[in-house]
GROMACS .gro file of C-alpha atoms in nm:
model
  231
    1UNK     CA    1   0.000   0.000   0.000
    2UNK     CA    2   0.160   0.302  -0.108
    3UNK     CA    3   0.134   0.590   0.160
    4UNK     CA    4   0.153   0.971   0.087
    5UNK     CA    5   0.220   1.263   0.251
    6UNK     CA    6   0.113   1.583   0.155
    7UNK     CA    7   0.289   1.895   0.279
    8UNK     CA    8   0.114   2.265   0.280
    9UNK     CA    9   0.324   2.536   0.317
   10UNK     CA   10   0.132   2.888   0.339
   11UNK     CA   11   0.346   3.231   0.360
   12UNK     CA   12   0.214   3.591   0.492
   13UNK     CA   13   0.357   3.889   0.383
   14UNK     CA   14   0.377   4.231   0.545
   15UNK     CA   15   0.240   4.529   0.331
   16UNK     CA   16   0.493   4.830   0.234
   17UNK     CA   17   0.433   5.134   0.018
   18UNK     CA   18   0.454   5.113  -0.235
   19UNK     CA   19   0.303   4.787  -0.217
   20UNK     CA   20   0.454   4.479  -0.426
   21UNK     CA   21   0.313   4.174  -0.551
   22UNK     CA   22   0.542   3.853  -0.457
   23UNK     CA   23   0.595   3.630  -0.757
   24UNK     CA   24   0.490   3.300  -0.636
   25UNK     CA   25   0.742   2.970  -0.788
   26UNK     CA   26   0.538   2.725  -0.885
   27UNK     CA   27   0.610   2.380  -0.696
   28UNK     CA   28   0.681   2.104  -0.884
   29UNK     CA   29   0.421   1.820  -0.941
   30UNK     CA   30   0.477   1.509  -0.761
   31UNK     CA   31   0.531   1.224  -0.940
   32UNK     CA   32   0.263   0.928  -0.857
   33UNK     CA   33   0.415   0.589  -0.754
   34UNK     CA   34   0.367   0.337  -0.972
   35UNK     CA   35   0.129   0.090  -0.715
   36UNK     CA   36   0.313  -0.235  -0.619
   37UNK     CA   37   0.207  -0.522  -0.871
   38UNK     CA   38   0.062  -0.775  -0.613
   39UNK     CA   39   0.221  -1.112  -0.613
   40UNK     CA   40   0.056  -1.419  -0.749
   41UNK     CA   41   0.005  -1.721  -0.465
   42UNK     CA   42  -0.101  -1.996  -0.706
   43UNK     CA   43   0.029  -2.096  -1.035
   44UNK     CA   44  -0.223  -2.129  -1.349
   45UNK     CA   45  -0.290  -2.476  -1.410
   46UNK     CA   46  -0.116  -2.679  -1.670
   47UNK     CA   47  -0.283  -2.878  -1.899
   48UNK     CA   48  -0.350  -3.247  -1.835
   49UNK     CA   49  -0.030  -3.473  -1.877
   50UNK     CA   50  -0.025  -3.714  -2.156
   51UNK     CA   51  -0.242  -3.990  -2.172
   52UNK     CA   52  -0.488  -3.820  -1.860
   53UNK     CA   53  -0.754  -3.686  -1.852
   54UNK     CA   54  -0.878  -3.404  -1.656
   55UNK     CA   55  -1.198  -3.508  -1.367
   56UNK     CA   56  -1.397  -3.326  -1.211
   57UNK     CA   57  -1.439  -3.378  -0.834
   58UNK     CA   58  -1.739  -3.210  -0.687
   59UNK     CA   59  -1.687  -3.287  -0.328
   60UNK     CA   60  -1.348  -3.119  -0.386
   61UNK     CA   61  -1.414  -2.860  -0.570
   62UNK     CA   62  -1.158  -2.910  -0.785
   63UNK     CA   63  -1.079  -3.113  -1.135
   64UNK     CA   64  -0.721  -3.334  -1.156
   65UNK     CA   65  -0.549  -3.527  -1.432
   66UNK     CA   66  -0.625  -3.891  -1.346
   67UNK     CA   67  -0.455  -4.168  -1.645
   68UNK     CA   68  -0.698  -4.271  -1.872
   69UNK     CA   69  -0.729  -4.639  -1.797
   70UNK     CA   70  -0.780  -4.624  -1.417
   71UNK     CA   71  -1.072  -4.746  -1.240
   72UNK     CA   72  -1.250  -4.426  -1.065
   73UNK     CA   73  -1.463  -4.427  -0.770
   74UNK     CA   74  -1.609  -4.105  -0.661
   75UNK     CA   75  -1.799  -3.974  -0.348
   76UNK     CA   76  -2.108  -4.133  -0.393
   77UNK     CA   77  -2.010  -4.486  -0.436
   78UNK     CA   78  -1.693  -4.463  -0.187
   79UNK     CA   79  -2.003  -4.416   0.054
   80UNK     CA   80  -2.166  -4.742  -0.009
   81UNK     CA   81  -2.003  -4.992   0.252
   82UNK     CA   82  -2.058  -5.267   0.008
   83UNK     CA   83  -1.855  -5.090  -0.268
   84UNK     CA   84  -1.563  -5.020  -0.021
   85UNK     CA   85  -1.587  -5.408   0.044
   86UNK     CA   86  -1.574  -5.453  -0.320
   87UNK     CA   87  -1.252  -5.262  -0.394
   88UNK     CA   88  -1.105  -5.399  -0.092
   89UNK     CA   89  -1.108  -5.716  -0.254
   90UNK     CA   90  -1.025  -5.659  -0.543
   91UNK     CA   91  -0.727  -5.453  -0.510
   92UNK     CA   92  -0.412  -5.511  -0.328
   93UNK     CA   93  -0.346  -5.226  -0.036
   94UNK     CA   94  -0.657  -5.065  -0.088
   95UNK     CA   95  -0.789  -5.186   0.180
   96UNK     CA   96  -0.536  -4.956   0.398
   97UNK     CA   97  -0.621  -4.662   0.166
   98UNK     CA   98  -0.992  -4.711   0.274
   99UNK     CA   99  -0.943  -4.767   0.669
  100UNK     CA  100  -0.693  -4.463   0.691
  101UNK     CA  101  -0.983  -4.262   0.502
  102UNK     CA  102  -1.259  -4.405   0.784
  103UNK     CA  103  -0.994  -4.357   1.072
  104UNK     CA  104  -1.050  -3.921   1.003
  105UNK     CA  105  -1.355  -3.975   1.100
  106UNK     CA  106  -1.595  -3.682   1.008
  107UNK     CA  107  -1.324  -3.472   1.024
  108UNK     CA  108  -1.245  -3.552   0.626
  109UNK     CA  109  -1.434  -3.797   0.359
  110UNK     CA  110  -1.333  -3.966   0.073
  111UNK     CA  111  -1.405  -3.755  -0.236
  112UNK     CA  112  -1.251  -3.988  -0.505
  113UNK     CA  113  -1.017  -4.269  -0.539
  114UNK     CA  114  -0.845  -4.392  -0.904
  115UNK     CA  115  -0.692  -4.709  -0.923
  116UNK     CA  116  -0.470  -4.904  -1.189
  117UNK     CA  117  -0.689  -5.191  -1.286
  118UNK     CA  118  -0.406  -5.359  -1.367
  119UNK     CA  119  -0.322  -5.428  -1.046
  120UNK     CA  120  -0.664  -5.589  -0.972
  121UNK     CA  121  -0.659  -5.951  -0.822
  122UNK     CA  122  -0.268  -5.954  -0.836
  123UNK     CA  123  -0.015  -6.065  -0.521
  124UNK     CA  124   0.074  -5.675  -0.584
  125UNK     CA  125   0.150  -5.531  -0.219
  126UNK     CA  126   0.003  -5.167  -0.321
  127UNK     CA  127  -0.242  -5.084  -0.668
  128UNK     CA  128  -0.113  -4.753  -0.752
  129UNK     CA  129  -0.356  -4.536  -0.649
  130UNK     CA  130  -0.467  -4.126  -0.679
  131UNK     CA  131  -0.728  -4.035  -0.363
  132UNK     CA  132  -0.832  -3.698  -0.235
  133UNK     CA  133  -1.057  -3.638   0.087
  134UNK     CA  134  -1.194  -3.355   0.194
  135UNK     CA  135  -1.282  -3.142   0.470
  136UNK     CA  136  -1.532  -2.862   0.499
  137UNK     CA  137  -1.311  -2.642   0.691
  138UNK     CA  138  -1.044  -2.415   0.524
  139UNK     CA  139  -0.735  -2.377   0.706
  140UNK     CA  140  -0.410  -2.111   0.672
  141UNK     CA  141  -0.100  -2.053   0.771
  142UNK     CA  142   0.011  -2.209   1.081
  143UNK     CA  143  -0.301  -2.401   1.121
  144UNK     CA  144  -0.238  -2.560   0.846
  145UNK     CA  145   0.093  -2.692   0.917
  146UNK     CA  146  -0.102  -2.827   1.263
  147UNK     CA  147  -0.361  -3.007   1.077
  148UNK     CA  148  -0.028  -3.143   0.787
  149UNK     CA  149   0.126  -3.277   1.086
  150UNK     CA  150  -0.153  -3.451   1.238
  151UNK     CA  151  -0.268  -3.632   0.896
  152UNK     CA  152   0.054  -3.702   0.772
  153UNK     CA  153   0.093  -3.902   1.159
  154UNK     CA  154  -0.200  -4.059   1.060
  155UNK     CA  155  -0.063  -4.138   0.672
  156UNK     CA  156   0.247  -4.331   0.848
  157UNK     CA  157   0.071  -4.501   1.104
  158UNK     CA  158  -0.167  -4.670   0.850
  159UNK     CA  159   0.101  -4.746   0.558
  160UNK     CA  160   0.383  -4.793   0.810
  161UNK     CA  161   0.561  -4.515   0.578
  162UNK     CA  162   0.853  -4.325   0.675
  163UNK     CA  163   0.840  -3.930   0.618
  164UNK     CA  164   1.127  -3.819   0.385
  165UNK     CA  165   1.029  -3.474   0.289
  166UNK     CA  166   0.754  -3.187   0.417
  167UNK     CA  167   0.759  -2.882   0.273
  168UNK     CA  168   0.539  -2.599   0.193
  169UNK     CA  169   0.438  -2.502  -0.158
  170UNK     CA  170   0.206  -2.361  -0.372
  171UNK     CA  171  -0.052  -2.535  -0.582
  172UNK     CA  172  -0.328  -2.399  -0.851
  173UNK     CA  173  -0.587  -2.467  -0.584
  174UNK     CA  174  -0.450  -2.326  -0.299
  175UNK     CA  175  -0.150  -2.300  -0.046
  176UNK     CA  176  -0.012  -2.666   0.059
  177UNK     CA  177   0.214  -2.860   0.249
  178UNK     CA  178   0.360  -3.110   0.015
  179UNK     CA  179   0.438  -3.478   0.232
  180UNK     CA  180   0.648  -3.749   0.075
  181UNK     CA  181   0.689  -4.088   0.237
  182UNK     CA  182   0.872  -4.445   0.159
  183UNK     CA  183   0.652  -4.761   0.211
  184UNK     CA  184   0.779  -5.118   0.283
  185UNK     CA  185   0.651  -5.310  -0.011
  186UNK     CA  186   0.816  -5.681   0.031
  187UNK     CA  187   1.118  -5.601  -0.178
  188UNK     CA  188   0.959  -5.388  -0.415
  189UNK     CA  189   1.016  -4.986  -0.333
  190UNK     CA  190   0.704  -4.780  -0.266
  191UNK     CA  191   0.665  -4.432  -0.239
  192UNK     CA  192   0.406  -4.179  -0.158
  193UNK     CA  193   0.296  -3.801  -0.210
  194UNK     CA  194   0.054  -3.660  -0.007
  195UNK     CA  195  -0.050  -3.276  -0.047
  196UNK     CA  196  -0.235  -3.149   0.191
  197UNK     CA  197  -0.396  -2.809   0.079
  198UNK     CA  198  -0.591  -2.520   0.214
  199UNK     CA  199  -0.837  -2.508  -0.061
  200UNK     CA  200  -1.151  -2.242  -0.063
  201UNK     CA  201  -1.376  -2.536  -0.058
  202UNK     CA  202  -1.231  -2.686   0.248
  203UNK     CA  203  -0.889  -2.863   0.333
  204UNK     CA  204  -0.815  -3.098   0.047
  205UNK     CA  205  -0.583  -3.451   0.121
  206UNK     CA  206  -0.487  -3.557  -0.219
  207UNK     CA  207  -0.299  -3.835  -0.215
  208UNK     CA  208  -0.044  -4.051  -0.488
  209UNK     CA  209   0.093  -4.382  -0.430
  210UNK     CA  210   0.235  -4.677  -0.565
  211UNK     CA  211   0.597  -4.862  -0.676
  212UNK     CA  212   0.849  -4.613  -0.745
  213UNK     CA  213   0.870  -4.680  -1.109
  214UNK     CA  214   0.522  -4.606  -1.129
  215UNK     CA  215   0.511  -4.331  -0.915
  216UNK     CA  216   0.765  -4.161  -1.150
  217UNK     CA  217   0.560  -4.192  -1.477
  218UNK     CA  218   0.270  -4.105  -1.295
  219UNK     CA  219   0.526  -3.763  -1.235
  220UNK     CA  220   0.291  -3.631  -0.956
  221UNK     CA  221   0.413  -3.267  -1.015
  222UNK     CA  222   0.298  -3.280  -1.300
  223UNK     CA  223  -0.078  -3.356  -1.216
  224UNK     CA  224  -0.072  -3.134  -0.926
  225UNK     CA  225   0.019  -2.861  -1.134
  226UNK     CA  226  -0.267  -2.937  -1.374
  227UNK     CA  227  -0.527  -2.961  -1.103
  228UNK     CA  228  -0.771  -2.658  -1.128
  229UNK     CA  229  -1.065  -2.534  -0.935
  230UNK     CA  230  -1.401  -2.607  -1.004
  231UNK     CA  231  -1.597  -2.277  -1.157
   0.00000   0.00000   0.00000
């Protein structure tokens, strides 16, 4: 905010005869400062990676790149107990995806889940998986490195991960703290980003997992920064 001050100066003069007429000097004109150009705190969305396409997420408020192929689930059906069961069943470590979702509580619900269908009915020890959940209430700043630290306890507890990066960034949907983890996976490397994001439509979990291989074609950068808000 630009702040100015503006100074009058007044002067009296004494008659004397004959009497003469000061000439007044003109005072310069100030100069207007240019206003400050207000910094951006999200980046404009990228368009969907190859071979993805962009879905919309209602609960969420938001749309996000999700690869072609996978198997989606959204709000509705994630609600149906018998579904859960279903997917559960049918692919390998969802069933840990699911009971860290129920173990929030009310205080977040699953919005949407993708999975790679070709993991389905495989000795696989994770399906590579995209999930978001949401919450209805925004949080900021500080608070929202409290409630990053308290779901990202809850992210390792249920995948007995180990944290190897937090740090905050900046996403298309809102500020975030970005959460990367290392799951055991029975000889076969697992890894995990989680961003948790203070999003206008709440405070957004969006979660990618799977082998590392996968994880790094998935490139979940990439879809982050292609996730947009809902209109």
């Amino acid at each position: 905010m630009a702040l100015t001050v503006v100074l009058a100066v007044a002067a009296c003069g004494v008659a004397v005869a004959p009497p003469v007429s000061p000439t007044a000097t003109p005072l310069p004109s100030p100069t207007p400062s240019p206003s400050p150009t207000a910094t951006p705190t999200t980046r404009p969305p990228t368009s969907a990676p190859a071979g993805m396409t962009s879905v919309a997420i209602p609960a969420a408020g938001i749309s996000l790149p999700v690869p072609d192929a996978w198997k989606q689930v959204d709000a509705g059906d994630l609600a149906d107990p018998s579904i859960r069961t279903d997917i559960a069943a049918t692919y390998p470590g969802a069933s840990r995806l699911l009971k860290a979702a129920e173990a929030m509580g009310g205080r977040a619900t699953p919005a949407f889940v993708a999975l790679d269908p070709s993991a389905a009915g495989t000795t696989a020890s994770l399906t590579p998986n995209i999930a978001v959940l949401v919450s209805p209430q925004s949080v900021s700043g500080l608070l929202l490195d409290l409630v990053a630290g308290f779901i990202g306890s809850g992210f390792a507890d249920a995948f007995e991960a180990t944290e190897t990066e937090r740090e905050r960034v900046q996403t298309p949907v809102g500020e975030a703290v970005r959460l990367r983890y290392s799951l055991p996976g029975g000889g076969t490397p697992l890894e995990a980003a989680v961003w948790v994001i203070g999003a206008p439509s709440g405070t957004l979990v969006v979660s990618m997992m799977g082998p590392v291989d996968v994880l790094a074609d998935l490139d979940p950068e990439a879809i982050m920064a292609a996730t947009a808000r809902l209109p």
